[in-house]
CSV table of C-alpha atoms in Angstrom, one decimal:
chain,number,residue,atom,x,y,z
A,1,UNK,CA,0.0,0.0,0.0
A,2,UNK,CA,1.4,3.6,-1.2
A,3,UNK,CA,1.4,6.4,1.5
A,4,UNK,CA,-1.4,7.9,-0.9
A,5,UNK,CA,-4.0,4.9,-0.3
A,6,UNK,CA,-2.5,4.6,3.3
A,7,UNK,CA,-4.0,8.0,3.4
A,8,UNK,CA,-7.2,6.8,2.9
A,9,UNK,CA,-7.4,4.4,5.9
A,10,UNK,CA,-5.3,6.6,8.6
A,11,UNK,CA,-7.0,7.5,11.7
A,12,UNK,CA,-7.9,11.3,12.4
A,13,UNK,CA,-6.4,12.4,15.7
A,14,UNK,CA,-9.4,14.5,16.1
A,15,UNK,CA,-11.9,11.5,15.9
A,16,UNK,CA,-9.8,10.2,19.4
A,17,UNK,CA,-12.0,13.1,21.2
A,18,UNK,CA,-8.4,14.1,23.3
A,19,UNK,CA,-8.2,17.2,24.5
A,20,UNK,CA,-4.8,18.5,26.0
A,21,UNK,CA,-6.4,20.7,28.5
A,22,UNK,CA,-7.7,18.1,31.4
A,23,UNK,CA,-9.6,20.7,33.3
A,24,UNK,CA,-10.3,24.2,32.5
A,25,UNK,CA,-11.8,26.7,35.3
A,26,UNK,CA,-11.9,30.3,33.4
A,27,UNK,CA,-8.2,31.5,32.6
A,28,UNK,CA,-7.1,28.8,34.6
A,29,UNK,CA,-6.3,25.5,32.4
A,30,UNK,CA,-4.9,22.2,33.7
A,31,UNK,CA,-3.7,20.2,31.0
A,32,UNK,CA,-2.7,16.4,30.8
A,33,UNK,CA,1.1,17.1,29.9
A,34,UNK,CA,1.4,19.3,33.3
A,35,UNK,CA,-0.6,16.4,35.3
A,36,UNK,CA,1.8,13.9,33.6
A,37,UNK,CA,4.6,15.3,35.0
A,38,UNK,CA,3.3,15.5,38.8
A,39,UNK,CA,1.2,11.8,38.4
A,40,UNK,CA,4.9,10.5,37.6
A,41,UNK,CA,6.5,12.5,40.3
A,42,UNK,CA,4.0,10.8,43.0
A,43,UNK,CA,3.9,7.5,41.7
A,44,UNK,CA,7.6,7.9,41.6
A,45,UNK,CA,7.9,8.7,44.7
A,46,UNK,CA,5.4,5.7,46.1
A,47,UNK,CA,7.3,2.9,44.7
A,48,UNK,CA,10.9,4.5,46.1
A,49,UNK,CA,9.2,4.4,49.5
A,50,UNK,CA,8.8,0.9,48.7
A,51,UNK,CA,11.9,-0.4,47.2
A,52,UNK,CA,13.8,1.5,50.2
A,53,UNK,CA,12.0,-0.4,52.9
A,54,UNK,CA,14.8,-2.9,53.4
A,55,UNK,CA,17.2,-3.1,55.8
A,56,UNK,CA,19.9,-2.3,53.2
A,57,UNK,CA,18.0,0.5,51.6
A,58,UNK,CA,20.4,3.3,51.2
A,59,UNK,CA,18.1,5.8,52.0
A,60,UNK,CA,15.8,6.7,54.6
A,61,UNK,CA,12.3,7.3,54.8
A,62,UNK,CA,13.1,10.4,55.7
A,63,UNK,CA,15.8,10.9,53.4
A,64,UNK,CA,13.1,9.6,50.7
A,65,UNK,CA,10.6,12.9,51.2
A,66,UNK,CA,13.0,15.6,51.1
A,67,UNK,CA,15.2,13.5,47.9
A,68,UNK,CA,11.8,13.9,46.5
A,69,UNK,CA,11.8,17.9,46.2
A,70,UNK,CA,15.3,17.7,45.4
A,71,UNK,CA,14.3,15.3,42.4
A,72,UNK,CA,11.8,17.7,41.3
A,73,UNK,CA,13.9,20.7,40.9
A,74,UNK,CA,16.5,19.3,38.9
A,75,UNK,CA,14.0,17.6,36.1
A,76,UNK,CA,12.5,21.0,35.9
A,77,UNK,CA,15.5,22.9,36.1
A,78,UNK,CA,17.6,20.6,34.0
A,79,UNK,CA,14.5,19.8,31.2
A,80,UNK,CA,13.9,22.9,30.4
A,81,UNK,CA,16.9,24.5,30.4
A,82,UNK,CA,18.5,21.8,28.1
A,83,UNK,CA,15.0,22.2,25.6
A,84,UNK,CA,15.9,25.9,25.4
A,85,UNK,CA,19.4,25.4,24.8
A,86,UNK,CA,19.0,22.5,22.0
A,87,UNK,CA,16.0,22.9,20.9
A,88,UNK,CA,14.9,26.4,20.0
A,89,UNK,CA,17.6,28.9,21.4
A,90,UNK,CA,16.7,31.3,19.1
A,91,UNK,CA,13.3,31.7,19.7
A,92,UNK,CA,13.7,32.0,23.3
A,93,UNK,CA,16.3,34.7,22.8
A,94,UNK,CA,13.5,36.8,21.0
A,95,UNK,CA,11.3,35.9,24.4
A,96,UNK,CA,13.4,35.3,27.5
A,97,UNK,CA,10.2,35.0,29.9
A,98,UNK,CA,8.4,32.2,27.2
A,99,UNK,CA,11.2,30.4,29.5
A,100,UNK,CA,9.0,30.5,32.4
A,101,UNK,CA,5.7,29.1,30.3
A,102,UNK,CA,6.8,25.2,31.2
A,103,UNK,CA,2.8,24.8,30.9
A,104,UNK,CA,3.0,24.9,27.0
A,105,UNK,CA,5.4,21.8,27.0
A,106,UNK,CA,9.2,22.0,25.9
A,107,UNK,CA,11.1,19.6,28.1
A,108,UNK,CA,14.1,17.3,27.2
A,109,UNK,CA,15.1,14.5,28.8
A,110,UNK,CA,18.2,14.6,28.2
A,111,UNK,CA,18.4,17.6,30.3
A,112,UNK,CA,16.1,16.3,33.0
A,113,UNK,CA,18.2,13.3,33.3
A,114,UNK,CA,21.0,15.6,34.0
A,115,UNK,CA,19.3,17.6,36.6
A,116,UNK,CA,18.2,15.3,38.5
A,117,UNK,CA,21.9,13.4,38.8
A,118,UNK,CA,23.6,16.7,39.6
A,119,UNK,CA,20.4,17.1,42.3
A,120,UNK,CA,21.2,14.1,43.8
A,121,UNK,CA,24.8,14.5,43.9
A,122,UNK,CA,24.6,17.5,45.7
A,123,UNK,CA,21.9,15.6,48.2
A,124,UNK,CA,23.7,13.0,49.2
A,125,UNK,CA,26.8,15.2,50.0
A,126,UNK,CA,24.9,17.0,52.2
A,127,UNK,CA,23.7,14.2,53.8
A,128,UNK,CA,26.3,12.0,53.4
A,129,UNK,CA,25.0,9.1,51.8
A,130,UNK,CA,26.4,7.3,48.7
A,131,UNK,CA,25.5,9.1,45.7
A,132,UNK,CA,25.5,6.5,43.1
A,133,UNK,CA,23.3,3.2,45.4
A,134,UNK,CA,20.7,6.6,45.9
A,135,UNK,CA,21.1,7.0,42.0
A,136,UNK,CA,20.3,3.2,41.6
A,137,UNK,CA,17.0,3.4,43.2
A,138,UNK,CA,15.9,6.8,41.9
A,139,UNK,CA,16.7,5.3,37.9
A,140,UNK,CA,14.3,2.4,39.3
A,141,UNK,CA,11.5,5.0,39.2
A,142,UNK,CA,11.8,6.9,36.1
A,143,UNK,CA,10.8,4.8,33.7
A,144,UNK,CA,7.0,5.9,35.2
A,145,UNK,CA,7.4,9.1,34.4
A,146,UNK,CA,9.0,8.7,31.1
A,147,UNK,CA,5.8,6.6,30.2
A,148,UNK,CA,3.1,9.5,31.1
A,149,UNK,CA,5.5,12.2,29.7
A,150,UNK,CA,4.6,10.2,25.9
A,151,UNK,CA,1.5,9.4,26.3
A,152,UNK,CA,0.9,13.2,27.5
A,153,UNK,CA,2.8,14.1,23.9
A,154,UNK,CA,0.5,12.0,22.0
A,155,UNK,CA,-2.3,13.8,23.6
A,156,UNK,CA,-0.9,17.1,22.9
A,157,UNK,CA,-0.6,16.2,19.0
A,158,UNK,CA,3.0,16.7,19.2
A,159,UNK,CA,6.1,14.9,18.8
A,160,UNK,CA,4.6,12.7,15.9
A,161,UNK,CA,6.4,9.9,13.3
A,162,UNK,CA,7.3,9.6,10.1
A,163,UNK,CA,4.6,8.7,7.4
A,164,UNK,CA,3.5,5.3,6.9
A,165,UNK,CA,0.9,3.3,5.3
A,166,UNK,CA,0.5,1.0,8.4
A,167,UNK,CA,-3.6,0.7,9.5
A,168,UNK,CA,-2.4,2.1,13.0
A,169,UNK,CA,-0.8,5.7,11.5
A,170,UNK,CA,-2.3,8.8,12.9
A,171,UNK,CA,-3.0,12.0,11.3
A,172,UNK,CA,-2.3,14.6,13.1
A,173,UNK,CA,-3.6,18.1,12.9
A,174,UNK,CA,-0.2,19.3,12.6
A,175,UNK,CA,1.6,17.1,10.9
A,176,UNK,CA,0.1,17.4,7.5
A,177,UNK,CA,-2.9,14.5,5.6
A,178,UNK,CA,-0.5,11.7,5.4
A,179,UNK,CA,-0.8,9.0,8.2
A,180,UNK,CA,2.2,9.3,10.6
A,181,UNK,CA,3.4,6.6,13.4
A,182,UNK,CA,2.5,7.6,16.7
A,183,UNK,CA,5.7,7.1,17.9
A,184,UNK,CA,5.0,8.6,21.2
A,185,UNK,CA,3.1,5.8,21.9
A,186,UNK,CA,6.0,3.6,20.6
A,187,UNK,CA,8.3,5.4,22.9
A,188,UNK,CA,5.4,5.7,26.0
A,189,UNK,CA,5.8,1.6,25.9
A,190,UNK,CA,9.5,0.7,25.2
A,191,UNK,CA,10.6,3.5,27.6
A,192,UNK,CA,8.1,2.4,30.2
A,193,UNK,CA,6.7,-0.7,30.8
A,194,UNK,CA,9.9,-2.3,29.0
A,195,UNK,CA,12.4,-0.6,30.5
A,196,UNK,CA,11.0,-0.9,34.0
A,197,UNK,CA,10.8,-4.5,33.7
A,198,UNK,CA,14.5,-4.4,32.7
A,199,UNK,CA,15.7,-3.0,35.6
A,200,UNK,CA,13.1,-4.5,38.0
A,201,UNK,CA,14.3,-7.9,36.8
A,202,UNK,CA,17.8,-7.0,37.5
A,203,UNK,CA,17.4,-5.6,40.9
A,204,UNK,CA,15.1,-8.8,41.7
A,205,UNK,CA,17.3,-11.6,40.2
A,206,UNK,CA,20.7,-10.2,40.1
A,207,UNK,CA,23.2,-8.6,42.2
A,208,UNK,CA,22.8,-5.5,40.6
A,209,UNK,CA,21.6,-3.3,44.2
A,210,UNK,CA,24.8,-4.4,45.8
A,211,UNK,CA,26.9,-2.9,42.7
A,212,UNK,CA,26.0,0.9,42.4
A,213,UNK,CA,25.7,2.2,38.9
A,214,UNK,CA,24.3,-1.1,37.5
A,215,UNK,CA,21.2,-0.1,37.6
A,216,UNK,CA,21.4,3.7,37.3
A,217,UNK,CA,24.0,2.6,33.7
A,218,UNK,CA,21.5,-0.1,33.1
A,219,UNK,CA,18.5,2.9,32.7
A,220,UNK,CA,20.8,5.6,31.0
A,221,UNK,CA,22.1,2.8,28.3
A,222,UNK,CA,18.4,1.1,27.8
A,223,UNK,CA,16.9,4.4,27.4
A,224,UNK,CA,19.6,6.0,25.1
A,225,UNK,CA,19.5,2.6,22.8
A,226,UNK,CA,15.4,3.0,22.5
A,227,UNK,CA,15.9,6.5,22.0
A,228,UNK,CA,18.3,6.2,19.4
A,229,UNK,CA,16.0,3.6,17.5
A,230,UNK,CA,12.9,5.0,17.8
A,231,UNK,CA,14.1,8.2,16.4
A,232,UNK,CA,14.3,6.8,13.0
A,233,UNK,CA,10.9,7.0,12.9
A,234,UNK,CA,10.1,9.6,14.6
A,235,UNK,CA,10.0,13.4,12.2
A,236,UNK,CA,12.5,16.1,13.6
A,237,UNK,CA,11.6,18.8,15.6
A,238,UNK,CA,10.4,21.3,12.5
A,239,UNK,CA,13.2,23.9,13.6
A,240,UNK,CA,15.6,21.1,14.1
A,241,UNK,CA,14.8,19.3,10.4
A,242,UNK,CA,18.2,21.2,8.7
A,243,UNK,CA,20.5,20.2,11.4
A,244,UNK,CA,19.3,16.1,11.1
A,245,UNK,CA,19.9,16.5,7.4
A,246,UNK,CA,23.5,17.9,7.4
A,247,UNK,CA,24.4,15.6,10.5
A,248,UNK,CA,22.5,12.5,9.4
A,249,UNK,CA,21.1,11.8,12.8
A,250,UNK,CA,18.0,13.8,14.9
A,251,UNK,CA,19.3,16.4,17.8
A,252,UNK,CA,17.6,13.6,20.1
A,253,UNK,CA,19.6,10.5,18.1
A,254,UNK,CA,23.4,12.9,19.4
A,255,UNK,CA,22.5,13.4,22.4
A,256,UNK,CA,21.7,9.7,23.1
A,257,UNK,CA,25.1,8.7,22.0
A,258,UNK,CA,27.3,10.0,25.2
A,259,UNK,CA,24.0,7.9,26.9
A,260,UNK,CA,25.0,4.6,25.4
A,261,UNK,CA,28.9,5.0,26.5
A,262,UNK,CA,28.5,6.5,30.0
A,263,UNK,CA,25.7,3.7,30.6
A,264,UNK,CA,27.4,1.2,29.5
A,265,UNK,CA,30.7,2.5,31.3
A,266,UNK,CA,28.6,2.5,34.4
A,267,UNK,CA,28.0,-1.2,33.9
A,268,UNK,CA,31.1,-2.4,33.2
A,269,UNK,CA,32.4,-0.6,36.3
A,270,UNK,CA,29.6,-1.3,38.8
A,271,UNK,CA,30.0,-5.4,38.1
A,272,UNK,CA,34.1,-5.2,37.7
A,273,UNK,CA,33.4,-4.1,41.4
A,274,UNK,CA,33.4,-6.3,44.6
A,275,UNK,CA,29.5,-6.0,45.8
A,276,UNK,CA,28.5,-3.9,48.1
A,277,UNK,CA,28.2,-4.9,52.0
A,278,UNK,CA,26.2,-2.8,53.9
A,279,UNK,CA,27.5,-2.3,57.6
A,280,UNK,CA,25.6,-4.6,59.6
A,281,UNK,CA,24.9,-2.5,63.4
A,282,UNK,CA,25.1,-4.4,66.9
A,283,UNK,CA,21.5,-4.6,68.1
């Protein structure tokens, strides 16, 4: 079937009946891709309380609550900033304060991932705990987020596919009549329920919690490698569509690369280590 006749069978995104905007009380609008971001945040936060409940958690359950805000901050901090500096510098030039509007989407990742390590880092100095076994548990978490964050892009509209002529393509208001892969969705599933599976089956049946950075290289490479594929079918950012044809690869494809290698540095290093013993106390 030609992308012409696959027109003919796509599925209009406006026959879904999504609506980005969840709730809207006069000039006041809560929309899904905000409510994404705290859902994930909170159920994040839930299963950390749970996976630090053992006796050799490294964290706390206090230590859990305040990580939490820390956590917050530097995917916010780190998300944007990195979307603004990637992404569309320029147009943020023209309108510094269009920083501030995180409410009309614009986060990366990339940047959040960063955030949220240097937050952490900076944490576990303060209180003295070992940066890279709380890193281990926190990477346990994110795949939640990272599997509202899509499916909050494919109700936005945004962030489509290529075209295809498959019976599942989308067309999206946006993105032209041709039928495009929802690759959100694509991404929503490999970069969630995949990927925590991954690492829940190696903190269940390995040693992987008594080596830190197993787990924490185990998420940045299986992310970065999904990433990278999915990209392949996923259309460039509209302002970024120049720069993936003189480079060959998508902003999001480069910026998965130092992924891959620091990941799978992480691994290497965490299993080439002796485990882990946490310091029994005297009763």
């Amino acid at each position: 079937m030609s992308l012409a006749q696959g027109a003919q069978h796509g599925i209009a995104f406006t026959s879904l009946g999504l609506d980005p905007v969840l709730l809207q009380l006069g000039p006041f609008a809560l929309r899904w891709y905000s409510m994404a971001y705290l859902a994930g945040i909170v159920i994040g936060w839930l299963y950390l309380i749970r996976l630090t409940r053992g006796t050799d958690s490294p964290l706390g359950r206090n230590d859990v609550d305040e990580l939490i805000t820390w956590a917050t901050v530097g995917i916010i901090a780190g998300g944007r900033l990195a979307y603004v500096l990637f992404y569309e510098p320029a147009a943020y030039l023209e309108d510094p304060l269009s920083i501030f509007t995180l409410w009309r989407g614009g986060m990366s990742f990339h940047g959040g991932a960063f955030g949220v390590g240097l937050a952490i880092f900076l944490f576990c100095r303060n209180r003295k705990l070992i940066w890279l076994r709380v890193l281990d548990y926190v990477a346990m978490c994110d795949p939640i987020g990272l599997m509202l964050g899509r499916i909050a892009n494919f109700i936005n509209g945004e962030l489509w596919g290529r075209p295809t002529n498959l019976p599942w393509g989308i067309i999206f208001p946006d993105g032209g009549p041709l039928p495009r892969h929802p690759s959100q969705l694509y991404e929503a599933v490999l970069e969630g329920p995949l990927l925590f599976l991954a690492l829940w089956a190696l903190y269940r049946f390995s040693s992987a919690k008594q080596r830190p950075g197993v787990l924490t290289g185990s998420f940045v490479f299986g992310y970065g490698v999904l990433r990278f594929l999915v990209e392949f079918i996923r259309e460039p950012d509209q302002q970024l569509i120049a720069f993936a044809q003189v480079t060959g690869l998508h902003m999001g494809q480069w910026l998965c690369v130092p992924m891959i290698i620091g990941g799978g540095a992480l691994i290497a290093r965490g299993f080439n280590r002796p485990e882990f013993k946490p310091i029994q106390l005297a009763p």
